[in-house]
CSV table of C-alpha atoms in Angstrom, one decimal:
chain,number,residue,atom,x,y,z
A,1,MET,CA,167.6,84.4,108.5
A,2,THR,CA,164.5,85.3,110.3
A,3,SER,CA,161.8,83.5,109.1
A,4,THR,CA,158.0,85.0,108.4
A,5,ARG,CA,155.5,83.7,110.6
A,6,VAL,CA,151.8,83.0,108.7
A,7,LEU,CA,149.0,82.1,111.2
A,8,THR,CA,145.8,80.1,109.9
A,9,GLY,CA,142.6,79.6,112.0
A,10,ILE,CA,140.9,76.8,111.2
A,11,THR,CA,137.0,77.1,112.0
A,12,THR,CA,135.8,73.7,114.1
A,13,SER,CA,132.1,73.7,112.5
A,14,GLY,CA,130.1,71.1,110.3
A,15,THR,CA,131.9,68.4,108.4
A,16,PRO,CA,134.5,69.6,105.4
A,17,HIS,CA,133.7,69.1,101.9
A,18,LEU,CA,135.2,69.5,98.6
A,19,GLY,CA,134.8,73.2,98.3
A,20,ASN,CA,136.4,73.6,101.6
A,21,TYR,CA,139.1,71.3,100.7
A,22,VAL,CA,139.8,73.1,97.3
A,23,GLY,CA,139.5,76.6,98.7
A,24,ALA,CA,141.3,76.3,101.7
A,25,ILE,CA,142.7,73.2,103.0
A,26,ARG,CA,144.7,71.9,99.7
A,27,PRO,CA,146.5,75.6,99.3
A,28,ALA,CA,147.3,76.2,102.9
A,29,VAL,CA,149.0,72.5,103.1
A,30,ALA,CA,150.8,73.6,100.1
A,31,ALA,CA,151.6,76.8,101.6
A,32,SER,CA,153.0,75.4,104.7
A,33,ARG,CA,156.2,74.1,103.0
A,34,THR,CA,157.3,77.1,101.7
A,35,PRO,CA,160.7,78.0,103.0
A,36,GLY,CA,161.6,80.6,105.1
A,37,VAL,CA,158.0,80.6,106.7
A,38,GLU,CA,157.0,79.6,110.4
A,39,SER,CA,153.7,78.4,110.0
A,40,PHE,CA,150.8,78.1,112.7
A,41,TYR,CA,147.5,76.3,112.3
A,42,PHE,CA,145.2,76.4,114.8
A,43,LEU,CA,141.6,74.7,115.3
A,44,ALA,CA,139.4,77.6,116.5
A,45,ASP,CA,137.2,75.6,119.1
A,46,LEU,CA,136.9,78.5,121.6
A,47,HIS,CA,135.1,80.9,118.6
A,48,ALA,CA,133.0,77.9,117.9
A,49,LEU,CA,131.6,78.6,121.3
A,50,ILE,CA,129.9,81.8,120.0
A,51,LYS,CA,127.7,79.7,117.8
A,52,VAL,CA,127.7,76.5,119.2
A,53,GLN,CA,126.2,75.0,122.3
A,54,GLU,CA,126.1,71.3,121.7
A,55,PRO,CA,129.2,69.9,123.4
A,56,GLU,CA,129.3,66.6,121.4
A,57,ARG,CA,129.0,68.7,118.0
A,58,VAL,CA,132.2,70.7,119.4
A,59,GLN,CA,134.0,67.4,120.0
A,60,ARG,CA,133.0,65.9,117.0
A,61,SER,CA,133.8,68.7,114.6
A,62,THR,CA,136.9,69.1,116.3
A,63,LEU,CA,138.2,65.8,115.6
A,64,GLU,CA,136.7,65.6,112.2
A,65,ILE,CA,138.5,69.0,111.0
A,66,ALA,CA,141.8,67.5,112.7
A,67,ALA,CA,141.8,64.1,111.1
A,68,THR,CA,140.9,66.3,107.5
A,69,TRP,CA,144.1,68.5,107.7
A,70,LEU,CA,146.3,65.5,108.9
A,71,ALA,CA,145.2,63.2,106.4
A,72,CYS,CA,145.3,65.8,103.7
A,73,GLY,CA,149.2,66.5,104.4
A,74,LEU,CA,149.9,68.6,107.2
A,75,GLU,CA,152.9,67.7,109.0
A,76,PRO,CA,152.9,68.5,112.9
A,77,ASP,CA,156.3,68.0,112.9
A,78,LYS,CA,156.8,70.6,110.4
A,79,VAL,CA,154.5,72.7,111.7
A,80,TRP,CA,152.5,74.5,114.9
A,81,PHE,CA,149.2,72.9,114.9
A,82,TYR,CA,147.4,73.3,118.0
A,83,ARG,CA,143.9,73.2,119.4
A,84,GLN,CA,143.4,77.0,120.7
A,85,SER,CA,141.7,75.9,123.9
A,86,GLU,CA,144.8,74.5,124.7
A,87,ILE,CA,146.7,77.6,124.8
A,88,VAL,CA,146.1,79.3,127.8
A,89,GLU,CA,148.0,82.3,127.2
A,90,ILE,CA,145.1,83.2,124.7
A,91,PRO,CA,142.6,84.2,127.1
A,92,GLU,CA,145.0,85.9,129.0
A,93,LEU,CA,146.1,88.3,126.6
A,94,THR,CA,142.3,88.4,125.4
A,95,TRP,CA,141.5,89.9,128.8
A,96,PHE,CA,145.0,92.3,128.3
A,97,LEU,CA,144.0,93.4,125.1
A,98,THR,CA,140.5,94.0,126.4
A,99,CYS,CA,141.6,96.5,128.8
A,100,VAL,CA,142.8,98.8,125.9
A,101,ALA,CA,140.5,97.9,123.3
A,102,GLY,CA,138.4,101.1,122.3
A,103,LYS,CA,134.6,100.0,122.6
A,104,GLY,CA,133.6,102.3,119.9
A,105,ILE,CA,135.6,100.0,117.3
A,106,LEU,CA,134.0,96.8,118.8
A,107,ASN,CA,130.3,98.9,117.8
A,108,ARG,CA,131.7,99.0,114.5
A,109,ALA,CA,132.7,95.1,113.7
A,110,HIS,CA,130.6,93.8,111.1
A,111,ALA,CA,129.2,90.6,112.4
A,112,TYR,CA,127.8,92.6,115.5
A,113,LYS,CA,126.7,95.5,113.1
A,114,ALA,CA,124.9,93.1,111.3
A,115,ALA,CA,123.0,91.3,113.9
A,116,VAL,CA,121.9,94.7,115.7
A,117,ASP,CA,120.6,95.6,112.2
A,118,ARG,CA,118.7,92.2,112.1
A,119,ASN,CA,117.3,93.0,115.6
A,120,ARG,CA,116.3,96.3,114.3
A,121,ALA,CA,114.6,95.0,111.0
A,122,ASP,CA,112.8,92.9,113.5
A,123,GLY,CA,111.5,95.1,116.0
A,124,GLU,CA,113.5,93.8,118.3
A,125,ASP,CA,115.9,95.8,121.0
A,126,ASP,CA,119.2,96.7,119.3
A,127,ASP,CA,120.9,93.8,121.7
A,128,ALA,CA,118.4,91.3,121.5
A,129,ALA,CA,120.0,87.4,121.7
A,130,ILE,CA,123.6,89.5,121.1
A,131,THR,CA,126.2,87.4,123.2
A,132,ALA,CA,129.2,89.3,124.7
A,133,GLY,CA,131.1,86.5,123.0
A,134,LEU,CA,129.8,88.2,119.6
A,135,PHE,CA,130.8,91.4,120.8
A,136,MET,CA,134.2,90.2,121.9
A,137,TYR,CA,134.9,88.4,118.6
A,138,PRO,CA,137.7,90.5,117.3
A,139,VAL,CA,139.3,90.8,120.7
A,140,LEU,CA,140.1,86.9,120.7
A,141,MET,CA,140.8,86.9,117.4
A,142,ALA,CA,143.5,89.6,117.8
A,143,ALA,CA,144.9,87.4,120.7
A,144,ASP,CA,145.0,84.5,118.6
A,145,ILE,CA,147.1,86.4,116.6
A,146,LEU,CA,149.0,88.8,118.3
A,147,VAL,CA,150.1,85.7,121.1
A,148,PHE,CA,152.8,84.5,118.6
A,149,ASN,CA,153.2,87.7,117.2
A,150,ALA,CA,152.2,86.5,113.6
A,151,ASN,CA,153.3,88.7,110.9
A,152,LYS,CA,150.8,87.7,107.9
A,153,VAL,CA,147.3,86.4,108.7
A,154,PRO,CA,145.3,85.2,105.1
A,155,VAL,CA,142.1,86.0,105.0
A,156,GLY,CA,139.4,86.5,102.9
A,157,ARG,CA,137.7,90.3,102.4
A,158,ASP,CA,135.5,89.8,104.6
A,159,GLN,CA,137.9,89.6,107.6
A,160,ILE,CA,140.0,92.5,106.6
A,161,GLN,CA,138.4,94.7,109.5
A,162,HIS,CA,139.6,92.0,112.1
A,163,ILE,CA,143.2,92.2,111.3
A,164,GLU,CA,142.9,95.9,111.1
A,165,MET,CA,141.2,95.6,114.5
A,166,ALA,CA,144.3,93.5,116.1
A,167,ARG,CA,146.8,96.2,114.8
A,168,ASP,CA,145.0,99.1,116.4
A,169,PHE,CA,144.8,97.1,119.7
A,170,ALA,CA,148.2,95.9,119.0
A,171,GLN,CA,149.2,100.0,118.7
A,172,ARG,CA,147.2,100.8,121.9
A,173,PHE,CA,149.1,98.4,124.1
A,174,ASN,CA,152.6,99.3,122.5
A,175,HIS,CA,152.1,102.8,123.3
A,176,LEU,CA,150.8,102.2,126.8
A,177,TYR,CA,153.7,99.3,127.8
A,178,GLY,CA,156.4,100.0,125.2
A,179,GLU,CA,157.2,98.2,121.6
A,180,HIS,CA,155.6,94.2,122.4
A,181,PHE,CA,153.6,93.3,119.3
A,182,ALA,CA,154.3,93.5,115.7
A,183,LEU,CA,151.9,94.9,113.7
A,184,PRO,CA,150.2,91.8,111.6
A,185,GLU,CA,149.2,92.2,107.8
A,186,ALA,CA,146.4,90.7,106.0
A,187,ALA,CA,147.2,88.2,103.2
A,188,ILE,CA,144.3,88.8,101.1
A,189,GLU,CA,143.2,85.6,99.7
A,190,GLU,CA,142.5,87.2,96.0
A,191,ASN,CA,142.0,83.9,94.0
A,192,VAL,CA,140.5,81.5,96.4
A,193,ALA,CA,138.6,78.7,94.2
A,194,THR,CA,135.2,78.6,95.0
A,195,LEU,CA,133.1,75.3,94.1
A,196,PRO,CA,129.7,74.9,92.7
A,197,GLY,CA,127.7,72.9,94.8
A,198,LEU,CA,125.0,70.0,93.6
A,199,ASP,CA,122.3,72.6,92.6
A,200,GLY,CA,124.9,74.9,91.0
A,201,ARG,CA,125.0,77.7,93.7
A,202,LYS,CA,128.2,77.9,95.8
A,203,MET,CA,129.0,74.8,97.6
A,204,SER,CA,127.9,75.8,100.9
A,205,LYS,CA,126.6,73.9,104.5
A,206,SER,CA,124.3,76.5,104.6
A,207,TYR,CA,122.6,75.3,101.1
A,208,ASP,CA,123.2,72.2,101.9
A,209,ASN,CA,124.6,71.2,98.4
A,210,THR,CA,127.9,70.0,99.6
A,211,ILE,CA,129.8,66.9,98.9
A,212,PRO,CA,131.8,65.6,101.9
A,213,LEU,CA,135.3,65.5,101.4
A,214,PHE,CA,135.3,62.1,102.8
A,215,ALA,CA,132.3,60.8,101.7
A,216,PRO,CA,132.7,56.6,101.1
A,217,ARG,CA,133.1,56.1,97.2
A,218,GLU,CA,129.4,54.7,96.6
A,219,THR,CA,128.5,58.0,98.5
A,220,LEU,CA,130.8,60.0,96.4
A,221,LYS,CA,129.6,58.4,92.9
A,222,LYS,CA,126.1,59.1,93.9
A,223,LEU,CA,126.3,62.7,94.9
A,224,ILE,CA,128.4,63.4,91.8
A,225,TYR,CA,126.0,61.6,89.7
A,226,SER,CA,123.1,63.9,91.3
A,227,ILE,CA,124.7,67.2,90.2
A,228,VAL,CA,122.3,69.4,88.1
A,229,THR,CA,122.9,69.8,84.8
A,230,ASP,CA,120.8,71.0,81.5
A,231,SER,CA,119.0,68.6,78.7
A,232,ARG,CA,121.3,68.8,76.4
A,233,ALA,CA,121.5,65.3,74.6
A,234,PRO,CA,124.3,63.0,73.7
A,235,GLY,CA,126.3,64.6,70.7
A,236,GLU,CA,125.1,68.0,71.5
A,237,PRO,CA,127.7,70.6,72.2
A,238,LYS,CA,127.9,71.9,76.0
A,239,ASP,CA,129.3,75.1,77.3
A,240,ALA,CA,132.1,73.9,79.6
A,241,GLU,CA,132.6,77.4,81.1
A,242,THR,CA,128.8,77.5,82.5
A,243,SER,CA,128.6,73.6,83.6
A,244,ASN,CA,128.8,73.0,87.2
A,245,VAL,CA,130.6,68.8,86.3
A,246,PHE,CA,133.1,71.0,84.4
A,247,GLN,CA,134.3,73.6,87.1
A,248,LEU,CA,134.5,70.9,89.3
A,249,TYR,CA,136.4,68.6,87.3
A,250,GLN,CA,138.9,71.6,86.3
A,251,ALA,CA,139.4,72.0,90.3
A,252,PHE,CA,140.7,68.7,90.4
A,253,ALA,CA,142.4,68.0,86.8
A,254,SER,CA,145.8,68.6,85.3
A,255,GLY,CA,145.8,71.5,82.6
A,256,ALA,CA,146.3,68.8,80.2
A,257,GLU,CA,143.3,66.9,81.3
A,258,THR,CA,141.4,70.0,81.3
A,259,GLU,CA,142.0,70.7,77.9
A,260,ARG,CA,140.9,67.6,77.0
A,261,MET,CA,137.8,67.6,78.8
A,262,ARG,CA,136.9,71.1,77.5
A,263,ALA,CA,137.3,69.5,73.8
A,264,ALA,CA,135.0,66.9,75.3
A,265,PHE,CA,132.2,69.0,76.0
A,266,ALA,CA,132.5,70.7,72.4
A,267,ASP,CA,131.9,67.4,70.9
A,268,GLY,CA,129.3,66.5,72.8
A,269,ILE,CA,130.1,64.4,75.5
A,270,ALA,CA,126.8,62.9,77.4
A,271,TRP,CA,126.1,63.9,81.1
A,272,GLY,CA,126.8,60.7,82.3
A,273,GLU,CA,130.0,60.1,81.0
A,274,ALA,CA,131.0,63.5,81.9
A,275,LYS,CA,129.9,62.7,85.4
A,276,GLN,CA,131.5,59.5,85.4
A,277,ALA,CA,135.4,61.1,84.2
A,278,LEU,CA,134.7,63.8,87.1
A,279,PHE,CA,134.0,60.9,89.7
A,280,GLU,CA,137.1,58.8,88.5
A,281,ARG,CA,139.1,62.0,88.8
A,282,ILE,CA,138.2,63.3,92.0
A,283,ASP,CA,138.1,59.8,93.7
A,284,ALA,CA,142.1,59.3,92.1
A,285,GLU,CA,142.8,62.3,94.5
A,286,VAL,CA,140.9,62.0,97.8
A,287,ALA,CA,141.3,58.0,98.2
A,288,PRO,CA,144.6,57.9,99.5
A,289,GLN,CA,143.6,60.7,102.0
A,290,ARG,CA,140.5,59.4,102.7
A,291,GLU,CA,142.1,55.9,103.8
A,292,LYS,CA,144.3,58.1,106.0
A,293,TYR,CA,141.6,59.7,107.3
A,294,GLU,CA,139.4,56.9,108.2
A,295,THR,CA,142.5,55.3,110.2
A,296,LEU,CA,142.8,58.3,111.9
A,297,MET,CA,139.2,58.6,113.0
A,298,ALA,CA,139.5,55.4,114.2
A,299,LYS,CA,142.3,56.4,116.8
A,300,PRO,CA,141.1,59.5,118.0
A,301,ALA,CA,143.7,59.4,121.2
A,302,GLU,CA,146.6,59.5,118.3
A,303,ILE,CA,144.7,62.8,117.5
A,304,GLU,CA,144.6,64.0,120.8
A,305,ALA,CA,148.3,63.1,121.6
A,306,ILE,CA,149.3,65.0,118.2
A,307,LEU,CA,147.4,68.6,119.5
A,308,ARG,CA,148.6,68.2,123.0
A,309,ASP,CA,152.2,68.0,121.6
A,310,GLY,CA,151.9,70.9,119.1
A,311,ALA,CA,150.1,72.8,122.0
A,312,GLN,CA,153.0,72.2,124.8
A,313,ARG,CA,155.7,72.9,122.4
A,314,VAL,CA,154.3,76.0,120.9
A,315,ARG,CA,153.7,77.2,124.2
A,316,ALA,CA,157.3,76.8,125.5
A,317,THR,CA,158.3,77.9,122.5
A,318,HIS,CA,156.8,81.3,122.2
A,319,GLY,CA,153.5,81.6,124.5
A,320,VAL,CA,154.9,81.3,127.8
A,321,PRO,CA,158.1,83.5,127.5
A,322,PHE,CA,156.4,86.4,125.7
A,323,MET,CA,153.3,86.4,128.6
A,324,GLN,CA,155.8,86.4,130.9
A,325,SER,CA,157.2,89.7,129.2
A,326,LEU,CA,153.6,90.9,129.0
A,327,ARG,CA,152.8,90.3,132.3
A,328,ALA,CA,155.6,92.3,133.5
A,329,ALA,CA,154.9,94.7,131.0
A,330,VAL,CA,151.6,95.8,132.6
A,331,GLY,CA,153.0,95.6,136.2
A,332,LEU,CA,151.9,91.6,136.9
A,333,ARG,CA,155.5,91.1,138.9
A,334,ASP,CA,157.1,89.8,141.6
A,335,LEU,CA,156.3,92.5,144.2
A,336,SER,CA,160.0,92.3,145.8
A,337,GLN,CA,161.3,93.9,142.3
A,338,VAL,CA,161.6,97.5,142.1
A,339,VAL,CA,162.2,98.8,138.2
A,340,VAL,CA,163.9,101.9,138.4
A,341,GLY,CA,162.4,105.1,136.4
A,342,GLU,CA,158.7,103.2,136.3
A,343,ARG,CA,157.3,106.6,137.8
A,344,LYS,CA,158.4,108.6,134.8
A,345,LYS,CA,157.4,105.9,132.1
A,346,ALA,CA,154.0,105.9,133.4
A,347,ALA,CA,154.1,110.0,133.3
A,348,LYS,CA,155.0,109.5,129.6
A,349,ALA,CA,152.1,106.7,129.1
A,350,ALA,CA,149.8,109.2,130.5
A,351,ALA,CA,150.9,112.4,128.1
A,352,PRO,CA,148.8,113.3,125.3
A,353,SER,CA,149.1,111.3,121.8
A,354,PHE,CA,148.1,111.1,118.4
A,355,LYS,CA,146.3,107.8,117.7
A,356,GLN,CA,146.2,107.1,113.7
A,357,TYR,CA,143.8,104.4,112.3
A,358,ARG,CA,142.0,103.7,108.7
A,359,GLU,CA,138.2,103.2,109.1
A,360,SER,CA,135.8,101.2,107.0
A,361,ASP,CA,135.1,103.6,104.3
A,362,GLY,CA,139.1,103.4,103.5
A,363,LYS,CA,140.5,106.6,104.7
A,364,PHE,CA,142.7,107.0,107.2
A,365,TYR,CA,142.0,109.3,110.2
A,366,PHE,CA,143.8,110.5,113.3
A,367,LYS,CA,142.6,111.9,116.4
A,368,LEU,CA,144.8,113.7,119.9
A,369,VAL,CA,143.9,112.0,123.0
A,370,ASP,CA,144.6,112.9,126.4
A,371,GLY,CA,144.0,110.0,128.4
A,372,GLU,CA,140.5,108.6,127.3
A,373,ARG,CA,139.5,112.2,126.2
A,374,VAL,CA,139.4,112.9,122.5
A,375,LEU,CA,140.6,116.9,121.8
A,376,LEU,CA,141.0,116.7,118.1
A,377,GLN,CA,139.5,114.6,115.6
A,378,SER,CA,140.8,114.7,111.7
A,379,ALA,CA,138.7,114.4,108.5
A,380,GLY,CA,139.3,111.5,106.8
A,381,HIS,CA,142.5,111.3,104.2
A,382,GLU,CA,143.0,109.3,101.4
A,383,SER,CA,146.7,108.2,102.3
A,384,ALA,CA,148.1,107.3,105.2
A,385,ARG,CA,150.9,109.6,104.1
A,386,THR,CA,148.9,112.6,104.3
A,387,ALA,CA,147.5,112.0,107.7
A,388,GLY,CA,151.1,111.2,109.1
A,389,GLN,CA,152.4,114.8,107.3
A,390,LEU,CA,149.8,116.5,109.2
A,391,ILE,CA,150.3,115.2,112.8
A,392,GLY,CA,154.2,115.9,112.0
A,393,ARG,CA,153.1,119.6,111.1
A,394,LEU,CA,150.9,119.6,114.5
A,395,LYS,CA,153.8,118.5,116.5
A,396,GLN,CA,155.9,121.2,114.8
A,397,GLU,CA,154.1,124.1,115.0
A,398,GLY,CA,151.6,123.1,117.8
A,399,GLY,CA,149.1,125.6,118.3
A,400,ALA,CA,150.1,127.9,115.8
A,401,ALA,CA,148.6,125.7,113.1
A,402,LEU,CA,145.3,125.6,114.8
A,403,HIS,CA,144.9,129.4,114.9
A,404,ARG,CA,146.4,130.2,111.4
A,405,ALA,CA,143.3,128.0,110.6
A,406,GLU,CA,140.9,129.6,112.9
A,407,ASN,CA,141.8,133.2,111.5
A,408,ALA,CA,141.3,131.9,107.8
A,409,ALA,CA,137.8,131.3,109.2
A,410,VAL,CA,137.9,127.7,109.1
A,411,HIS,CA,136.3,125.8,112.4
A,412,ALA,CA,139.2,124.7,114.3
A,413,GLY,CA,140.9,123.9,111.2
A,414,GLU,CA,137.9,121.5,110.4
A,415,GLU,CA,139.2,121.4,106.6
A,416,LEU,CA,142.9,121.4,107.0
A,417,ILE,CA,143.8,119.8,110.3
A,418,GLY,CA,140.4,118.5,112.0
A,419,HIS,CA,137.5,119.9,114.5
A,420,LEU,CA,137.9,119.9,118.0
A,421,HIS,CA,135.7,117.4,120.2
A,422,GLU,CA,132.6,118.6,121.7
A,423,GLY,CA,132.9,120.6,124.7
A,424,VAL,CA,137.1,121.1,124.1
A,425,GLU,CA,138.4,124.6,123.8
A,426,LEU,CA,141.2,125.6,121.3
A,427,ALA,CA,143.5,126.6,124.4
A,428,GLU,CA,143.5,123.1,125.6
A,429,VAL,CA,144.6,121.4,121.9
A,430,ALA,CA,147.5,124.2,122.0
A,431,GLU,CA,148.3,123.2,125.5
A,432,ALA,CA,148.5,119.5,124.8
A,433,LEU,CA,150.5,120.4,121.4
A,434,ALA,CA,152.9,122.5,123.2
A,435,GLN,CA,154.2,119.0,124.9
A,436,PHE,CA,155.5,117.5,121.9
A,437,ALA,CA,157.5,120.6,121.4
A,438,VAL,CA,159.0,120.0,125.0
A,439,GLU,CA,159.9,116.3,124.2
A,440,GLU,CA,161.2,116.5,121.0
A,441,GLY,CA,163.5,120.0,122.0
């Protein structure tokens, strides 16, 4: 039975807190035990270098986060658990993908655009202090996914664009060199639990309002007792739904425990009593994990051995053989081997082609290209099916479809099909389309 490959990247920055545990770690560890799923979990330490230039911090954070996931139940003998920087095939594939990735697509990446917008707002040059690492982040992320041909990638909505980019790079590579990559899909995490921090805002390191996941017992108690509450006295009914204390309690309690606490709030439980109950409930869950975490942190060599073993095994099973096939596909081969029919294949790769994609406006587009030159650009369509049908019509009817549109006084079929790229003549597009008729005939 074919398994589904699910890949999860783990950011290696900062110390894990309760929000990370409830929103990401706990559900991901549970998902790793799903039958029929081959799970990949990697520490994204190469990505960390984009933002962090403190070597000790990179090392310490990687150690803490690896220990956290292991302490929380991730089983390295049942999943692929590795450090990104140990998979040397990832930077190699990053370069392969860089050579097919369109710069225009990278210009539209959210993180890069946000950095440019900040520079403009500050009156700086567009690219002031923006590194190539930030600009190329989507290509590295695509390599993380494609090197193991992951089928699904759990992400929040802010990361969907990166998955779409990975699909685009994979399609471009497949078009040039044959079908090598499966197209990954974003597994949208619609119901990610978001915990309030000490001040009521979302628990986040940027707000400095977090509760460290494995804080010592007394520190945990002190932090919980510092959670902001309102001024309602003991005996006064309290609104559970707007209470930070209750929201945190609910994230760790069973359904029955949650309902009992809800009733206690309605009966006017004192804040001190509610916080004590919250502390005991959280500590009951994390105490065994804290003990394991502290044991692991005291033996960093064991964590190092686990990560190295995971990297070696996943490389031997997936990374090395796959990259060997990709190296051969792009022409990095044994010079004594001659591939019959290569010239014919190269000629086919250079023929005009249609590129279909989805833009950030949610609409579906296509363009007709000849090498790097864009001949025809479509308008946006509400569905991929509509765009595909128009491509089929152009392949079947060729230049006739464009001539009919022109005779209808629509500039090069702008409304019905698309518009000619600047400097392109209608005859050039018709000639390119004629090649599809020859191939299909």
